Tab-separated table of C-alpha atoms and ligand atoms in Angstrom:
chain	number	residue	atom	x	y	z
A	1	UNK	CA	17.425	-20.840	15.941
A	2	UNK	CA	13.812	-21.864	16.539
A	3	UNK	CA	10.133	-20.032	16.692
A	4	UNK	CA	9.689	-20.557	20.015
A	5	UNK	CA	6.628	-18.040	21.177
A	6	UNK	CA	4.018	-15.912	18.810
A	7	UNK	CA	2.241	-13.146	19.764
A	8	UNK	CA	-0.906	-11.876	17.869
A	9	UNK	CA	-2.894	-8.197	18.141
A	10	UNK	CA	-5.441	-7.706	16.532
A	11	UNK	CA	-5.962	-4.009	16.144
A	12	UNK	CA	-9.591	-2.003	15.829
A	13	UNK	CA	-10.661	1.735	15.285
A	14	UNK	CA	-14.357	2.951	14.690
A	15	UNK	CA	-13.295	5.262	12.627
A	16	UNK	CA	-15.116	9.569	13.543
A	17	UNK	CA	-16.551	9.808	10.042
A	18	UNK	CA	-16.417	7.302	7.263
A	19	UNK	CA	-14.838	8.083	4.137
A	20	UNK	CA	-14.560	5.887	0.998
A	21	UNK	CA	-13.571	5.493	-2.715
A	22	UNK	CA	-15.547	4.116	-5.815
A	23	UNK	CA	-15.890	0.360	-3.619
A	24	UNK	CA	-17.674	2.304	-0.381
A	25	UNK	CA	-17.539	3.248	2.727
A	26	UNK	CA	-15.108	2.428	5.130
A	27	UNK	CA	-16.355	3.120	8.624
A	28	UNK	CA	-13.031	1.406	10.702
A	29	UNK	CA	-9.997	0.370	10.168
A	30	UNK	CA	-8.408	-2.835	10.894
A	31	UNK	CA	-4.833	-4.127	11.662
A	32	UNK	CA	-3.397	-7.312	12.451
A	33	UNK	CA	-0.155	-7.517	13.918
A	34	UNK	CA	2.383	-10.849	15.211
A	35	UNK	CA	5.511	-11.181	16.739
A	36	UNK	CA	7.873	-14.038	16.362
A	37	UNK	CA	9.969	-14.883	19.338
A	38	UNK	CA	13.239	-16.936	19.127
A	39	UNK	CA	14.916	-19.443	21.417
A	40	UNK	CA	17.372	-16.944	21.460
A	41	UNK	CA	15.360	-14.351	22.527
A	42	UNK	CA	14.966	-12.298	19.105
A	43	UNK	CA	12.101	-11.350	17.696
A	44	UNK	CA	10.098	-10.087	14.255
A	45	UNK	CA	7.311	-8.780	13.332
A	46	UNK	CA	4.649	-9.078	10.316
A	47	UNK	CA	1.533	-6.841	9.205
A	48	UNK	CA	-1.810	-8.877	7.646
A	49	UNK	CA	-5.071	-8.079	7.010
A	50	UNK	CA	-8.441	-9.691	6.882
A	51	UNK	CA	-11.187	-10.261	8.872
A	52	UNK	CA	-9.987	-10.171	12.241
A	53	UNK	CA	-11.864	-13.557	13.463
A	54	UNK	CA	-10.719	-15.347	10.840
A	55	UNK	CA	-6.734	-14.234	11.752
A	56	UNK	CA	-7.740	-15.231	15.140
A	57	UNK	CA	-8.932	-18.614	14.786
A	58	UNK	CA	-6.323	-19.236	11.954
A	59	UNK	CA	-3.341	-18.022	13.827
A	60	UNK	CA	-4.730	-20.417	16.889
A	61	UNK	CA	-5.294	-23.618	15.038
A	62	UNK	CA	-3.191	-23.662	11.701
A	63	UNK	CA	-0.354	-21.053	11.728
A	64	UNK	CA	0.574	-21.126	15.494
A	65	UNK	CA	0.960	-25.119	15.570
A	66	UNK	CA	2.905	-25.270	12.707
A	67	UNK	CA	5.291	-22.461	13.098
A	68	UNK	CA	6.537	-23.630	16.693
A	69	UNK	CA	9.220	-24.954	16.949
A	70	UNK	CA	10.825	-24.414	13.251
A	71	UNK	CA	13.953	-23.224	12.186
A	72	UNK	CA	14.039	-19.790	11.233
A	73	UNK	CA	16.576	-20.311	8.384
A	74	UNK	CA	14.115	-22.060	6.842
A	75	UNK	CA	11.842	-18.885	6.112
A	76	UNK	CA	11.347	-19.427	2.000
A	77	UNK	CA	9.666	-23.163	2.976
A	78	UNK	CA	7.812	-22.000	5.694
A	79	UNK	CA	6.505	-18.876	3.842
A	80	UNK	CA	5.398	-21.096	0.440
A	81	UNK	CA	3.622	-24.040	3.020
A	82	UNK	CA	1.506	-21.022	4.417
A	83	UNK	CA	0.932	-19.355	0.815
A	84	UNK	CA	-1.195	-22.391	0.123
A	85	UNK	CA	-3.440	-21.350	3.223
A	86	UNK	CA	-3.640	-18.379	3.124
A	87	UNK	CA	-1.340	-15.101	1.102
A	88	UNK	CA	-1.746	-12.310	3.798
A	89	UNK	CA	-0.529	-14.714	6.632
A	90	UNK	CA	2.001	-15.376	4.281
A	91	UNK	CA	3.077	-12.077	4.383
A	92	UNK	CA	3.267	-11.259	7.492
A	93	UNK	CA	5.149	-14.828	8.386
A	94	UNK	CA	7.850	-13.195	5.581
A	95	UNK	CA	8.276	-9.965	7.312
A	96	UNK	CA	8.576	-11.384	10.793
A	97	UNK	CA	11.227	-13.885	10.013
A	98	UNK	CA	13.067	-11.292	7.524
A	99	UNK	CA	13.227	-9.280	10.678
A	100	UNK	CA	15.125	-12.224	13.081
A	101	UNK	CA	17.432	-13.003	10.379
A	102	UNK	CA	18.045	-9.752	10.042
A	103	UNK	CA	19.095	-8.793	13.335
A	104	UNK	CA	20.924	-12.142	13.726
A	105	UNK	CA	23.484	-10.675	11.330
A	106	UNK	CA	23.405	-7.377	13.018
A	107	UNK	CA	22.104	-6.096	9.576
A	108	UNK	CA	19.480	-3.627	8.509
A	109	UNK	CA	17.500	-5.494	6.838
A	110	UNK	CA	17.990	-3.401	3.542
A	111	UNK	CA	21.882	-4.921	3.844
A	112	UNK	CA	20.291	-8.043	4.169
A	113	UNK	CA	19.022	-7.729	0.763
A	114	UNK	CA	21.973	-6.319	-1.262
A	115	UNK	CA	22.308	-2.636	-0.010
A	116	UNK	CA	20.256	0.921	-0.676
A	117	UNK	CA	20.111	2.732	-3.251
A	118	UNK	CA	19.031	6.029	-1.239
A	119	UNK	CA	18.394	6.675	2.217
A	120	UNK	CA	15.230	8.352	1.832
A	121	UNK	CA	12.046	7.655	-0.629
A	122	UNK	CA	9.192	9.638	-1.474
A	123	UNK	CA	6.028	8.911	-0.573
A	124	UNK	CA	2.412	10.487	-1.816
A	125	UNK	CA	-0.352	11.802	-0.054
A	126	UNK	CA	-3.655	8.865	-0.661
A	127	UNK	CA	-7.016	9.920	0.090
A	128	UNK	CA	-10.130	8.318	0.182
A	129	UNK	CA	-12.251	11.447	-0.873
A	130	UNK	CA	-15.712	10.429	-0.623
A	131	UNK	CA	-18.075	11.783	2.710
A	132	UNK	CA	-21.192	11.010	3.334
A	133	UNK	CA	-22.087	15.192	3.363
A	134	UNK	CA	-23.349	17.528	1.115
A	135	UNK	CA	-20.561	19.289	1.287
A	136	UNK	CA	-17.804	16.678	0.556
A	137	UNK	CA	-15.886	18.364	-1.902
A	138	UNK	CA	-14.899	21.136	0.620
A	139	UNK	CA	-13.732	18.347	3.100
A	140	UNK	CA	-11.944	16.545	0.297
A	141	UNK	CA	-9.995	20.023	-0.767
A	142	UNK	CA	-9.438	21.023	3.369
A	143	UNK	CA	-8.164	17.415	3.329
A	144	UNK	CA	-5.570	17.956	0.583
A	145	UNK	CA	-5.049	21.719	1.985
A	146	UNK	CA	-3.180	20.182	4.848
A	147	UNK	CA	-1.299	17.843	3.259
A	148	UNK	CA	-0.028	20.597	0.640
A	149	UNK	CA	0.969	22.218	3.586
A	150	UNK	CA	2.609	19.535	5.069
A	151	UNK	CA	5.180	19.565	2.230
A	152	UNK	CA	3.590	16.469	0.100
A	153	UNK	CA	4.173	16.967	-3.986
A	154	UNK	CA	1.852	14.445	-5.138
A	155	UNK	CA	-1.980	14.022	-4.119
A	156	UNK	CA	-3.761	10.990	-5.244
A	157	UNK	CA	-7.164	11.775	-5.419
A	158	UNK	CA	-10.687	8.901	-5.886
A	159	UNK	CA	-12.899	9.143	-8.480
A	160	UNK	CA	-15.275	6.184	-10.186
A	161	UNK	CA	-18.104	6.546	-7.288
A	162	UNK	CA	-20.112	9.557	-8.414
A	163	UNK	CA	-21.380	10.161	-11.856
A	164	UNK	CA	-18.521	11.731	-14.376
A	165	UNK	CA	-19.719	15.301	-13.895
A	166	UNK	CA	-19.795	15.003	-10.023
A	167	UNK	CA	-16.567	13.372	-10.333
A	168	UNK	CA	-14.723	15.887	-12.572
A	169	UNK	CA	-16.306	19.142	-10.989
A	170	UNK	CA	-14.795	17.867	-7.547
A	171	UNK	CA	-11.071	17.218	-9.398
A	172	UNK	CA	-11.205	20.117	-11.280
A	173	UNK	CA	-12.051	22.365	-8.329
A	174	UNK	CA	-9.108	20.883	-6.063
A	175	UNK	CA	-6.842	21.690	-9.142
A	176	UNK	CA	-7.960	25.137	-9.500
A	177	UNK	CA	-7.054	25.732	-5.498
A	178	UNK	CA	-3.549	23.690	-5.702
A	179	UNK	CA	-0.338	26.170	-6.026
A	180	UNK	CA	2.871	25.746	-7.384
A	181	UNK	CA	4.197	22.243	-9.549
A	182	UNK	CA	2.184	19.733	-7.405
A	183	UNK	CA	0.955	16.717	-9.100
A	184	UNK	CA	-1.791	14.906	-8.967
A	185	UNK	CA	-3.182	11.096	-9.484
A	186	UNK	CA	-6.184	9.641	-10.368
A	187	UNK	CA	-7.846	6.193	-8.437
A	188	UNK	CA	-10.982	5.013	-9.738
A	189	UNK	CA	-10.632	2.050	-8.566
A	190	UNK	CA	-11.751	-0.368	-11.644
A	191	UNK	CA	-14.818	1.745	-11.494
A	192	UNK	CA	-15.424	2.660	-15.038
A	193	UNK	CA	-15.778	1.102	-18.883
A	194	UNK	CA	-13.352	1.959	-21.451
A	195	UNK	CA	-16.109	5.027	-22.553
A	196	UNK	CA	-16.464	6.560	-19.279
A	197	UNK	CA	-12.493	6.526	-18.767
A	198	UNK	CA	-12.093	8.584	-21.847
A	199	UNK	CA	-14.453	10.717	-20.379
A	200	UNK	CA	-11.508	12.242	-18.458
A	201	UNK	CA	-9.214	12.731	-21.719
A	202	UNK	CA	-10.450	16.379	-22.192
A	203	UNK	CA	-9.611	16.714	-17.889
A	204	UNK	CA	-6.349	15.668	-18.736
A	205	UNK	CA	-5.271	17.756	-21.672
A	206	UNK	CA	-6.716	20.866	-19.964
A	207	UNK	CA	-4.233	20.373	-16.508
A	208	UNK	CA	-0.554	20.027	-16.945
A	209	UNK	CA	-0.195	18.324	-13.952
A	210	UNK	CA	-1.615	15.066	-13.742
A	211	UNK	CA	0.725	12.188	-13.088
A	212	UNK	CA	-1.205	9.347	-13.574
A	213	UNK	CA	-4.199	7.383	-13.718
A	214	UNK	CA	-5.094	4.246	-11.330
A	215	UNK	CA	-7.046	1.167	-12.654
A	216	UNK	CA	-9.618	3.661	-14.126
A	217	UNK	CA	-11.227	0.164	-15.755
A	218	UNK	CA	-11.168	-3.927	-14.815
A	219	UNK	CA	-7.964	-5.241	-14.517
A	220	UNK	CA	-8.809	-7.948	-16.319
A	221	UNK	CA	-8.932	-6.605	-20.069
A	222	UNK	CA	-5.306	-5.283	-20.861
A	223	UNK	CA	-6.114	-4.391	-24.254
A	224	UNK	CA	-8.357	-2.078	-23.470
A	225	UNK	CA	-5.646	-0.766	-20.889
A	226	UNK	CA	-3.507	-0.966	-23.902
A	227	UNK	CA	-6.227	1.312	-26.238
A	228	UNK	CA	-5.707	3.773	-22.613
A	229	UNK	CA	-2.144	4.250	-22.308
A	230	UNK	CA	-2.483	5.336	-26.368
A	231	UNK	CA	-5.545	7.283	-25.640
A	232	UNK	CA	-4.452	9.470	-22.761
A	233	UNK	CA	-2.290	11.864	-21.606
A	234	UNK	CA	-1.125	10.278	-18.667
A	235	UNK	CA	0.776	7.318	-16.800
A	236	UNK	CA	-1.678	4.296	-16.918
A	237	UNK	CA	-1.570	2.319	-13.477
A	238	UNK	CA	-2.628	-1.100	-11.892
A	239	UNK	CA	-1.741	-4.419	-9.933
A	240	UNK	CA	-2.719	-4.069	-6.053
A	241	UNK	CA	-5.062	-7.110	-6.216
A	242	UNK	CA	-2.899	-9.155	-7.956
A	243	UNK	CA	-1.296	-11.741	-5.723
A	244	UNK	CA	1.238	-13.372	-8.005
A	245	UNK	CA	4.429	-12.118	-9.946
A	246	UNK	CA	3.208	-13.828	-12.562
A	247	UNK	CA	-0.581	-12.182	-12.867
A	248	UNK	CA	1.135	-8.678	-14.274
A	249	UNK	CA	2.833	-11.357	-17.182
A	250	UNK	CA	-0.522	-9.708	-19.772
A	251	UNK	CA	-0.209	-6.398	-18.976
A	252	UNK	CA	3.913	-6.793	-19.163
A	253	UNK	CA	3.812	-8.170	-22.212
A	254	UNK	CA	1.039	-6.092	-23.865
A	255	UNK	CA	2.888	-2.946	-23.095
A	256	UNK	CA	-1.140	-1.959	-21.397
A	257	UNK	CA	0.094	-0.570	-18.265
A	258	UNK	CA	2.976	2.792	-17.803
A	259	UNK	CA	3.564	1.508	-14.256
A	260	UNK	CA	2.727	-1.148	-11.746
A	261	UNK	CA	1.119	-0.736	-8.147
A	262	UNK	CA	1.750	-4.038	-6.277
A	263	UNK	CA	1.027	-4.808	-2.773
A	264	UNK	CA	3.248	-6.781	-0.492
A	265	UNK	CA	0.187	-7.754	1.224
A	266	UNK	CA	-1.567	-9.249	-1.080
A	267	UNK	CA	1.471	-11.214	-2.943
A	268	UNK	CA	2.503	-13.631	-0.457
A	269	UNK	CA	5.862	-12.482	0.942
A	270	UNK	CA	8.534	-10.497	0.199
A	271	UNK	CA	10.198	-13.073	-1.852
A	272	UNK	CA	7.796	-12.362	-4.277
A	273	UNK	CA	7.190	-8.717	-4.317
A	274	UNK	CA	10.399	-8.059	-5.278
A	275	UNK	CA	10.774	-10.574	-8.131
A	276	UNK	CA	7.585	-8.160	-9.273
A	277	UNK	CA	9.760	-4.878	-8.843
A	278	UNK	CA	12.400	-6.826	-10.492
A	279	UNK	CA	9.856	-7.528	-13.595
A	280	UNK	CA	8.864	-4.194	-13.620
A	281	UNK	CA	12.828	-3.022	-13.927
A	282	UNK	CA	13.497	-5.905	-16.377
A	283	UNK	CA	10.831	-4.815	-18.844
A	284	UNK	CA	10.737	-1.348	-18.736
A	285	UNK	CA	8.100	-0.632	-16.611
A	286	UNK	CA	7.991	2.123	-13.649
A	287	UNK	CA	6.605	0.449	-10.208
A	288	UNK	CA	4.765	2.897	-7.290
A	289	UNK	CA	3.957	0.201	-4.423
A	290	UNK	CA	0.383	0.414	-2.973
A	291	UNK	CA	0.674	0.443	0.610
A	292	UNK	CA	-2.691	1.421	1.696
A	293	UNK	CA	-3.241	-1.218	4.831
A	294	UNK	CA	-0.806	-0.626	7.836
A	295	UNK	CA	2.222	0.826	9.243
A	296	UNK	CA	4.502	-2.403	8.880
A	297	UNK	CA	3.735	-3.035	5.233
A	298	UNK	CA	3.941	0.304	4.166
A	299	UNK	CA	8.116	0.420	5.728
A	300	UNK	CA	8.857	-2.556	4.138
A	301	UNK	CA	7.569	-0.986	1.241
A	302	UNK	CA	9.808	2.269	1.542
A	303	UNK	CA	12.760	-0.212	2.395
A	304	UNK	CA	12.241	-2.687	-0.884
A	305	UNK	CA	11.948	0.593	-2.441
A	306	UNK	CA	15.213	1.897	-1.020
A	307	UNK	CA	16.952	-0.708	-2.624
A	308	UNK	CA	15.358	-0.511	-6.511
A	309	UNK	CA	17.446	0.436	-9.513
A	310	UNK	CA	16.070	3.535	-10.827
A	311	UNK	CA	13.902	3.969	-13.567
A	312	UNK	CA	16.220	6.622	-15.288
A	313	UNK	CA	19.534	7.758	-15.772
A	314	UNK	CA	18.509	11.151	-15.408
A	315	UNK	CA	19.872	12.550	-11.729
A	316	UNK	CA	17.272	14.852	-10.958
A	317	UNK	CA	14.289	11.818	-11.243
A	318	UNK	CA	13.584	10.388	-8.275
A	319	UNK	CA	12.656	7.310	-7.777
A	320	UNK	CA	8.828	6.630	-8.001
A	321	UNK	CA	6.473	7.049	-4.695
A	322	UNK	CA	5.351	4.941	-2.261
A	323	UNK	CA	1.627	5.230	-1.137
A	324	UNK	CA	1.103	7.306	1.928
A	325	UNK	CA	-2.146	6.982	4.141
A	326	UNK	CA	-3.237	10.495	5.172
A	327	UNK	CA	-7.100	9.601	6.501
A	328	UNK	CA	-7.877	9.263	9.952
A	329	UNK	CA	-6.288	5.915	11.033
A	330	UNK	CA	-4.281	5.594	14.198
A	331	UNK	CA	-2.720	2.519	13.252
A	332	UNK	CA	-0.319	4.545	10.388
A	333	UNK	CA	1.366	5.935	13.464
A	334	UNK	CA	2.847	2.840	14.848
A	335	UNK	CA	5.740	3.034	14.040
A	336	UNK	CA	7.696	6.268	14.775
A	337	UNK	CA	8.466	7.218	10.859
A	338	UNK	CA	7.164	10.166	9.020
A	339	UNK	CA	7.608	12.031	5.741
A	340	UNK	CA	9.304	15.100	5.846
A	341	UNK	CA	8.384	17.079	2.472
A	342	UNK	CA	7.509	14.061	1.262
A	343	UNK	CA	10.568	12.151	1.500
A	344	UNK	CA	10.564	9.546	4.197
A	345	UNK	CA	13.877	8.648	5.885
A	346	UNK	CA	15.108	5.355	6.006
A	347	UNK	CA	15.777	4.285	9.836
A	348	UNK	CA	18.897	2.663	10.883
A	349	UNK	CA	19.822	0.218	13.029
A	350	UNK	CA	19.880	-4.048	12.734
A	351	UNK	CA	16.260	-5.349	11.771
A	352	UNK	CA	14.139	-2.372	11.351
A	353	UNK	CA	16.250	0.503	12.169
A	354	UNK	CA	12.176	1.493	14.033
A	355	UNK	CA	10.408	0.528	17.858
A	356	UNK	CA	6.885	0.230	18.422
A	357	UNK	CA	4.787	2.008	20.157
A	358	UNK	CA	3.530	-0.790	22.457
A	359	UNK	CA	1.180	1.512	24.308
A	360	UNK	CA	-0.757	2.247	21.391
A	361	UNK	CA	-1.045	-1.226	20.341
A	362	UNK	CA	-2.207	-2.185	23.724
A	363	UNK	CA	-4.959	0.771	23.518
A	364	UNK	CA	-6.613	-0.616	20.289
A	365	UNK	CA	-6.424	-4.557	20.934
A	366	UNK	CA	-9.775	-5.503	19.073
A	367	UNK	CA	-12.179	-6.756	22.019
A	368	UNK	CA	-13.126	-10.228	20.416
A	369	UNK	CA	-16.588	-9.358	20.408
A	370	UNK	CA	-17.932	-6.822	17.675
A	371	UNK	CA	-17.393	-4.777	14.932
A	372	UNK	CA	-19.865	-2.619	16.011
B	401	LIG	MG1	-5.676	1.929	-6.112
């Protein structure tokens, strides 16, 4: 079986109003989307992102040529050649040709792997919660008002961008409105020093219901993580940028971290992302995958997910979320899969169990020209 055609769309959105975290303002979102097509007529897709030209022109001189006419079966040697060039392609190349091997069994592709653990996963509610308003704390708590109402349990929330005071008077006021046992997590985004993220100790031991805190300093000093997850309250959490199983190796062995956030995007394949939840498992670590970037990604996520040993024996513990884009970003909707009190579903069927909407992705090809 041989990669006979490829199809790319690139996907744009100018997004109404932009919103951002500790890193800035994002004011569109991108997607970047190819299909694999067999000699014998089945197909995959895959999910990257970068910037769009550079997928373009990549896709037309390096990936496309060297892709055509290879045997699918040979996915873990086609996926490592194209790590070298480039990780995100990388991914998506995995994904697609997951997909056709997939279906050529007449598998899910969740069989393909070994079987489910459970046929649904929860997912949180991520917000980027800065606005460029005065009054951005009220559109940061309407924001969270209708996904409390839309039957999520677990908020995650930015901080790092606005001084401490700023930061905590916005947190503290969301808390004050939430109702009932709903949790809430912390992103700053590698935003502060080791002082400022003790800063938030006294935030912490004042609300019962914080679940963790995200990268709150650089990734690159896990003993200071390791002073952190002694220091405070709550789960300590990191990884998304890291784009190798073995980068999380210091923070494994330092005991710095409570759980791990990895990105299938950013690792290189699939291959590879779950040799990370596997290290996570295998040392005692809880994993929550960061899926911020895409519809495609973020099921593959919920699938790997599916299929993870739990962290506990204890019944009643579910397994731990997946990230769950809730900002205004068409390209989330995709694919026809939704949470439902936060829990998300796992579709059935050989492949992806899911269809595209093809009308949508035809609405918001990127016009080659601007991004603007
Ligand atoms: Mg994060």
């Amino acid at each position: 079986m041989k990669i006979e055609r490829i199809e790319t769309y690139p996907l744009f959105y100018h997004l109404q109003e932009p919103y951002g975290d500790a890193n800035g303002f994002k004011k569109y979102r991108t997607c970047f989307l190819i299909r694999l097509i067999t000699d014998t007529g089945l197909d995959g897709w895959g999910e990257c992102v970068d910037w769009l030209p550079t997928l373009v022109k990549g896709f037309e001189e390096r990936i496309q040529p060297f892709l055509l006419g290879k045997q699918v079966m040979d996915r873990t040697q086609l996926v490592s050649t194209i790590q070298k060039w480039h990780k995100r392609i990388a991914a998506a190349v995995s994904m697609a040709l997951t997909e056709i091997v997939a279906k050529s069994a007449g598998l899910h592709v969740t069989d393909l792997w070994g079987g489910r653990y459970r046929n649904s996963v929860p997912v949180y509610a991520s917000f980027q919660s800065y606005m460029d308003r005065s009054d951005w704390v009220e559109a940061s708590w309407s924001k969270v008002e209708q996904a409390l109402d839309l039957g999520f349990h677990l908020v995650k929330l930015k901080v790092g961008g606005k001084t401490i005071k700023e930061d905590q008077l916005h947190i503290e006021t969301i808390l004050g409105r939430m109702q009932g046992d709903h949790q809430m997590a912390l992103d700053a985004n590698q935003g502060y020093d080791l002082a400022s993220a003790r800063e938030w100790k006294k935030v912490f031991e004042k609300w019962p219901n914080f679940s963790w805190f995200e990268e709150p300093i650089s990734m690159n000093y896990p003993a200071d993580y390791q002073l952190l997850r002694t220091l405070l309250p709550v789960m300590i959490a990191g990884g998304e940028d890291y784009q190798n199983p073995v980068d999380f190796i210091s923070h494994l062995q330092k005991r710095s971290l409570d759980m791990l956030t990895p990105d299938l995007l950013h690792v290189g394949g699939i291959s590879e992302y779950k040799d990370i939840l596997q290290l996570a498992r295998h040392f005692g670590f809880r994993v929550s995958p960061h899926s911020y970037d895409g519809a495609l990604v973020r099921l593959y996520s919920i699938f790997i997910q599916s299929t993870l040993p739990p962290w506990s024996k204890a019944k009643e513990e579910p397994i731990e979320p997946v990230e769950w884009d809730v900002m205004e970003n068409p390209f989330t909707s995709l694919l026809a899969i939704g949470p439902t009190l936060g829990e998300v579903p796992i579709p059935m069927g050989a492949g992806l169990g899911v269809e595209w909407d093809l009308e949508k992705i035809k609405h918001y090809r990127w016009n080659g020209l601007s991004y603007r």
